Amino acid sequence: MPLAPFRLVGVLHLPPLPGAVNYAGVPVSAIAERAAEDAAALVAAGFTHVMVQDASDMPQAVRVDAPTVAALAVVGAAVTRAVDVPVGVVVGHNDGPSAVAIAHAIGATFVRVKVLTGVSVGPTGWIEGCAHDVATMRRRLGADVEVWADVHEATSLALAGSPAWAAKEAHDFGLADVLVVTRDSGVADALDDIERLRAVADVPFVVGGRVTLDTIDDTVRRSDGVVLGSAIKRSSAPDARIDPETAARFGRALDTTGHRA
């Protein structure tokens, strides 16, 4: 049986957007232009998916307001026009409903929701699951977008439940299409978790971060995808642009495994 296509996802960490406390006045049109250029660079490097994220808005809100939604829609639309691969959207720390609305408007394929079910605590305080709001938005809009849900996401602390419980609830209750696993303790632990969690939910599992060029081969062999953000940027700045050469090295690693369809 041939291997399923591996999801090599590159994240565009956008500059601060209108509505953010630290917005510096960069025109949305300019942000959209650079995002489209970086998205095209990712596709040229062999990436199969692109994701847009308001990652530099600080302090980040759990749910965003109208200026951020409008800006992300403009930027996201520029990205979907620039590439012919699936595009994803992640909004705020946990604004799943806005992500669905934006994705539907721009023709994106998926959204990432960090706390779809359960409750976590992070720098923003309590973060409650938004599965009902996400499902309601999908139904209201007739939005045919995948929901990628984190299993105990890395930037907050889940208050209860094992990874197995979190994965089962995100899939069974939250109706997640893809589950994202990240471990601060290392990629090997994330991959071990994925092997255990496959018995809980029959969905694709992707590694949500921390993957490097030293661990990409194992990640391709043992998971269904990886989300790369900081690892493919030109610097450690929150809104640093994509480094095409580094991105290409990850793309070549995917080529050599034979995991691409």
Tab-separated table of C-alpha atoms in Angstrom:
chain	number	residue	atom	x	y	z
A	1	MET	CA	0.000	0.000	0.000
A	2	PRO	CA	1.484	3.405	-0.931
A	3	LEU	CA	2.264	5.827	1.833
A	4	ALA	CA	-0.154	8.684	2.387
A	5	PRO	CA	1.029	12.163	1.409
A	6	PHE	CA	3.059	13.787	4.146
A	7	ARG	CA	1.941	17.262	5.214
A	8	LEU	CA	4.962	19.558	5.211
A	9	VAL	CA	3.430	22.760	6.576
A	10	GLY	CA	5.254	26.080	6.559
A	11	VAL	CA	3.952	28.840	8.816
A	12	LEU	CA	4.051	32.509	7.846
A	13	HIS	CA	4.569	34.477	11.067
A	14	LEU	CA	3.094	37.815	10.068
A	15	PRO	CA	4.179	41.232	11.387
A	16	PRO	CA	1.865	42.810	13.984
A	17	LEU	CA	-1.526	43.411	12.410
A	18	PRO	CA	-4.052	46.225	12.843
A	19	GLY	CA	-5.883	45.664	16.102
A	20	ALA	CA	-2.771	44.438	17.931
A	21	VAL	CA	-1.366	46.477	20.811
A	22	ASN	CA	2.050	46.459	19.122
A	23	TYR	CA	0.840	47.266	15.601
A	24	ALA	CA	3.472	49.541	14.065
A	25	GLY	CA	1.494	50.892	11.133
A	26	VAL	CA	2.739	48.648	8.337
A	27	PRO	CA	0.058	48.722	5.595
A	28	VAL	CA	-1.937	45.526	5.277
A	29	SER	CA	-1.217	45.534	1.540
A	30	ALA	CA	2.527	45.388	2.238
A	31	ILE	CA	2.075	42.542	4.743
A	32	ALA	CA	-0.020	40.678	2.190
A	33	GLU	CA	2.611	41.147	-0.524
A	34	ARG	CA	5.448	39.742	1.587
A	35	ALA	CA	3.254	36.859	2.798
A	36	ALA	CA	2.455	35.896	-0.782
A	37	GLU	CA	6.158	36.009	-1.678
A	38	ASP	CA	7.103	33.829	1.295
A	39	ALA	CA	4.294	31.384	0.546
A	40	ALA	CA	5.565	30.997	-3.016
A	41	ALA	CA	9.081	30.391	-1.647
A	42	LEU	CA	7.748	27.604	0.579
A	43	VAL	CA	6.014	25.891	-2.325
A	44	ALA	CA	9.176	26.195	-4.438
A	45	ALA	CA	11.068	24.539	-1.556
A	46	GLY	CA	8.739	21.544	-1.634
A	47	PHE	CA	6.271	22.403	1.126
A	48	THR	CA	2.834	20.860	0.659
A	49	HIS	CA	0.851	23.262	2.900
A	50	VAL	CA	1.127	26.894	4.007
A	51	MET	CA	-0.351	28.438	7.148
A	52	VAL	CA	-0.857	32.116	8.023
A	53	GLN	CA	-0.708	33.199	11.660
A	54	ASP	CA	-0.906	36.474	13.550
A	55	ALA	CA	2.023	35.247	15.619
A	56	SER	CA	3.625	38.649	16.275
A	57	ASP	CA	0.568	40.333	17.822
A	58	MET	CA	1.658	40.882	21.422
A	59	PRO	CA	0.312	40.497	23.971
A	60	GLN	CA	-1.778	38.013	22.082
A	61	ALA	CA	-5.512	37.847	22.657
A	62	VAL	CA	-7.382	34.567	23.084
A	63	ARG	CA	-10.097	35.911	20.751
A	64	VAL	CA	-9.332	38.748	18.333
A	65	ASP	CA	-11.493	41.633	17.170
A	66	ALA	CA	-12.623	43.002	13.819
A	67	PRO	CA	-9.408	44.743	12.638
A	68	THR	CA	-7.385	41.560	13.010
A	69	VAL	CA	-10.009	39.438	11.270
A	70	ALA	CA	-10.149	41.903	8.375
A	71	ALA	CA	-6.361	42.077	8.034
A	72	LEU	CA	-5.916	38.307	8.170
A	73	ALA	CA	-8.572	37.877	5.513
A	74	VAL	CA	-6.738	40.267	3.188
A	75	VAL	CA	-3.373	38.611	3.838
A	76	GLY	CA	-4.793	35.114	3.609
A	77	ALA	CA	-6.501	35.884	0.314
A	78	ALA	CA	-3.204	37.072	-1.148
A	79	VAL	CA	-1.604	33.797	-0.071
A	80	THR	CA	-4.328	31.595	-1.537
A	81	ARG	CA	-3.989	33.449	-4.843
A	82	ALA	CA	-0.210	33.013	-4.831
A	83	VAL	CA	-0.019	29.242	-4.290
A	84	ASP	CA	-1.820	26.116	-5.413
A	85	VAL	CA	-1.384	24.124	-2.195
A	86	PRO	CA	-3.724	23.914	0.814
A	87	VAL	CA	-3.650	27.031	2.991
A	88	GLY	CA	-4.421	27.089	6.715
A	89	VAL	CA	-5.304	29.799	9.214
A	90	VAL	CA	-4.573	30.136	12.930
A	91	VAL	CA	-5.929	33.171	14.789
A	92	GLY	CA	-5.082	34.593	18.195
A	93	HIS	CA	-4.284	32.182	20.967
A	94	ASN	CA	-7.494	30.254	20.462
A	95	ASP	CA	-9.894	32.008	18.093
A	96	GLY	CA	-11.184	28.981	16.233
A	97	PRO	CA	-14.454	30.591	15.064
A	98	SER	CA	-12.644	33.549	13.474
A	99	ALA	CA	-10.184	31.159	11.833
A	100	VAL	CA	-13.079	29.218	10.293
A	101	ALA	CA	-14.725	32.421	9.050
A	102	ILE	CA	-11.504	33.682	7.477
A	103	ALA	CA	-10.683	30.306	5.938
A	104	HIS	CA	-14.148	30.051	4.408
A	105	ALA	CA	-13.948	33.586	2.998
A	106	ILE	CA	-10.536	33.145	1.366
A	107	GLY	CA	-10.894	29.564	0.163
A	108	ALA	CA	-8.429	28.116	2.673
A	109	THR	CA	-8.458	24.406	3.436
A	110	PHE	CA	-7.884	24.091	7.175
A	111	VAL	CA	-7.620	25.871	10.515
A	112	ARG	CA	-5.517	25.114	13.564
A	113	VAL	CA	-7.201	25.404	16.966
A	114	LYS	CA	-4.913	25.137	19.963
A	115	VAL	CA	-7.502	24.375	22.665
A	116	LEU	CA	-10.481	22.823	20.908
A	117	THR	CA	-11.656	20.928	23.981
A	118	GLY	CA	-10.810	21.023	27.682
A	119	VAL	CA	-9.295	23.913	29.599
A	120	SER	CA	-5.731	25.224	29.678
A	121	VAL	CA	-3.960	28.046	31.441
A	122	GLY	CA	-1.368	30.241	29.775
A	123	PRO	CA	-0.026	33.790	29.669
A	124	THR	CA	-3.503	35.017	28.715
A	125	GLY	CA	-5.128	33.252	31.689
A	126	TRP	CA	-7.857	30.632	31.338
A	127	ILE	CA	-8.266	29.241	27.825
A	128	GLU	CA	-11.477	27.289	27.370
A	129	GLY	CA	-12.208	24.874	24.570
A	130	CYS	CA	-14.132	26.393	21.666
A	131	ALA	CA	-15.414	23.235	19.956
A	132	HIS	CA	-19.061	24.315	20.057
A	133	ASP	CA	-18.289	27.754	18.643
A	134	VAL	CA	-16.143	26.228	15.890
A	135	ALA	CA	-18.810	23.690	14.955
A	136	THR	CA	-21.477	26.388	14.970
A	137	MET	CA	-19.437	28.632	12.679
A	138	ARG	CA	-18.769	25.787	10.275
A	139	ARG	CA	-22.477	24.986	10.114
A	140	ARG	CA	-23.597	28.627	9.762
A	141	LEU	CA	-21.258	29.208	6.844
A	142	GLY	CA	-21.400	25.753	5.317
A	143	ALA	CA	-17.629	25.865	5.678
A	144	ASP	CA	-15.850	22.795	4.343
A	145	VAL	CA	-12.598	23.341	6.215
A	146	GLU	CA	-10.594	20.837	8.220
A	147	VAL	CA	-10.033	21.461	11.925
A	148	TRP	CA	-6.540	20.636	13.155
A	149	ALA	CA	-6.599	20.456	16.952
A	150	ASP	CA	-3.643	20.438	19.316
A	151	VAL	CA	-3.292	17.705	21.909
A	152	HIS	CA	-2.118	19.673	24.984
A	153	GLU	CA	-0.617	22.498	22.933
A	154	ALA	CA	2.821	23.753	23.870
A	155	THR	CA	2.211	27.395	24.833
A	156	SER	CA	-0.299	26.664	27.591
A	157	LEU	CA	-0.735	24.065	30.332
A	158	ALA	CA	-3.691	21.680	30.199
A	159	LEU	CA	-5.403	21.553	33.579
A	160	ALA	CA	-6.609	17.967	33.393
A	161	GLY	CA	-6.535	14.853	31.314
A	162	SER	CA	-3.862	12.730	29.707
A	163	PRO	CA	-2.809	13.139	26.086
A	164	ALA	CA	-4.969	10.105	25.284
A	165	TRP	CA	-8.005	11.757	26.875
A	166	ALA	CA	-7.278	15.037	25.112
A	167	ALA	CA	-6.894	13.317	21.730
A	168	LYS	CA	-10.104	11.314	22.146
A	169	GLU	CA	-12.134	14.357	23.225
A	170	ALA	CA	-10.747	16.556	20.442
A	171	HIS	CA	-11.697	13.884	17.914
A	172	ASP	CA	-14.960	12.512	19.316
A	173	PHE	CA	-16.420	15.645	20.909
A	174	GLY	CA	-14.596	18.402	19.038
A	175	LEU	CA	-14.834	16.682	15.630
A	176	ALA	CA	-11.182	17.370	14.828
A	177	ASP	CA	-9.984	16.142	11.445
A	178	VAL	CA	-6.259	16.186	12.272
A	179	LEU	CA	-4.491	16.091	15.646
A	180	VAL	CA	-1.329	18.059	16.402
A	181	VAL	CA	1.218	16.816	18.952
A	182	THR	CA	4.085	18.920	20.326
A	183	ARG	CA	6.366	18.129	23.241
A	184	ASP	CA	8.855	20.510	24.834
A	185	SER	CA	10.824	17.445	25.919
A	186	GLY	CA	11.687	16.703	22.321
A	187	VAL	CA	10.494	15.434	18.978
A	188	ALA	CA	11.196	11.815	19.931
A	189	ASP	CA	8.659	12.074	22.763
A	190	ALA	CA	6.103	13.624	20.414
A	191	LEU	CA	6.590	10.767	17.959
A	192	ASP	CA	6.274	8.195	20.748
A	193	ASP	CA	3.032	9.866	21.814
A	194	ILE	CA	1.715	9.723	18.260
A	195	GLU	CA	2.344	5.982	18.089
A	196	ARG	CA	0.301	5.517	21.279
A	197	LEU	CA	-2.457	7.910	20.272
A	198	ARG	CA	-3.161	6.199	16.956
A	199	ALA	CA	-5.176	3.645	18.953
A	200	VAL	CA	-7.380	6.451	20.303
A	201	ALA	CA	-8.291	8.346	17.125
A	202	ASP	CA	-8.174	7.218	13.515
A	203	VAL	CA	-7.033	10.547	12.053
A	204	PRO	CA	-3.752	11.940	10.737
A	205	PHE	CA	-1.278	13.070	13.408
A	206	VAL	CA	1.199	15.875	12.768
A	207	VAL	CA	4.059	17.164	14.898
A	208	GLY	CA	3.350	20.759	15.887
A	209	GLY	CA	6.865	22.102	16.307
A	210	ARG	CA	10.406	21.651	17.630
A	211	VAL	CA	11.421	19.657	14.521
A	212	THR	CA	14.877	20.413	13.130
A	213	LEU	CA	16.893	19.193	10.162
A	214	ASP	CA	18.341	16.552	12.497
A	215	THR	CA	14.897	15.149	13.340
A	216	ILE	CA	12.928	15.673	10.129
A	217	ASP	CA	13.693	12.200	8.742
A	218	ASP	CA	12.286	10.438	11.829
A	219	THR	CA	9.326	12.796	11.784
A	220	VAL	CA	8.505	11.927	8.183
A	221	ARG	CA	8.768	8.203	8.885
A	222	ARG	CA	6.718	8.174	12.075
A	223	SER	CA	4.033	10.837	11.624
A	224	ASP	CA	1.668	12.208	9.008
A	225	GLY	CA	3.010	15.741	8.923
A	226	VAL	CA	4.906	18.533	10.609
A	227	VAL	CA	4.261	22.230	11.204
A	228	LEU	CA	7.427	24.320	10.789
A	229	GLY	CA	7.628	27.964	11.828
A	230	SER	CA	10.714	29.237	13.622
A	231	ALA	CA	12.887	26.513	12.090
A	232	ILE	CA	12.510	27.957	8.595
A	233	LYS	CA	12.877	31.669	9.368
A	234	ARG	CA	15.847	33.936	8.678
A	235	SER	CA	16.219	34.898	12.344
A	236	SER	CA	14.617	34.458	15.740
A	237	ALA	CA	12.558	37.648	15.391
A	238	PRO	CA	8.835	36.916	15.854
A	239	ASP	CA	7.992	38.170	12.369
A	240	ALA	CA	11.168	37.099	10.556
A	241	ARG	CA	10.677	36.067	6.951
A	242	ILE	CA	11.143	32.621	5.433
A	243	ASP	CA	14.701	31.509	4.648
A	244	PRO	CA	14.323	29.827	1.237
A	245	GLU	CA	17.508	27.755	1.535
A	246	THR	CA	16.607	26.332	4.939
A	247	ALA	CA	13.099	25.631	3.704
A	248	ALA	CA	14.553	23.826	0.687
A	249	ARG	CA	16.651	21.609	2.955
A	250	PHE	CA	13.472	20.472	4.724
A	251	GLY	CA	11.840	19.940	1.339
A	252	ARG	CA	14.736	17.778	0.183
A	253	ALA	CA	14.444	15.682	3.350
A	254	LEU	CA	10.864	14.961	2.415
A	255	ASP	CA	11.892	13.998	-1.135
A	256	THR	CA	14.471	11.463	0.063
A	257	THR	CA	12.008	9.513	2.233
A	258	GLY	CA	9.657	8.628	-0.580
A	259	HIS	CA	6.740	9.656	1.631
A	260	ARG	CA	5.400	12.211	-0.817
A	261	ALA	CA	2.578	11.040	-3.068
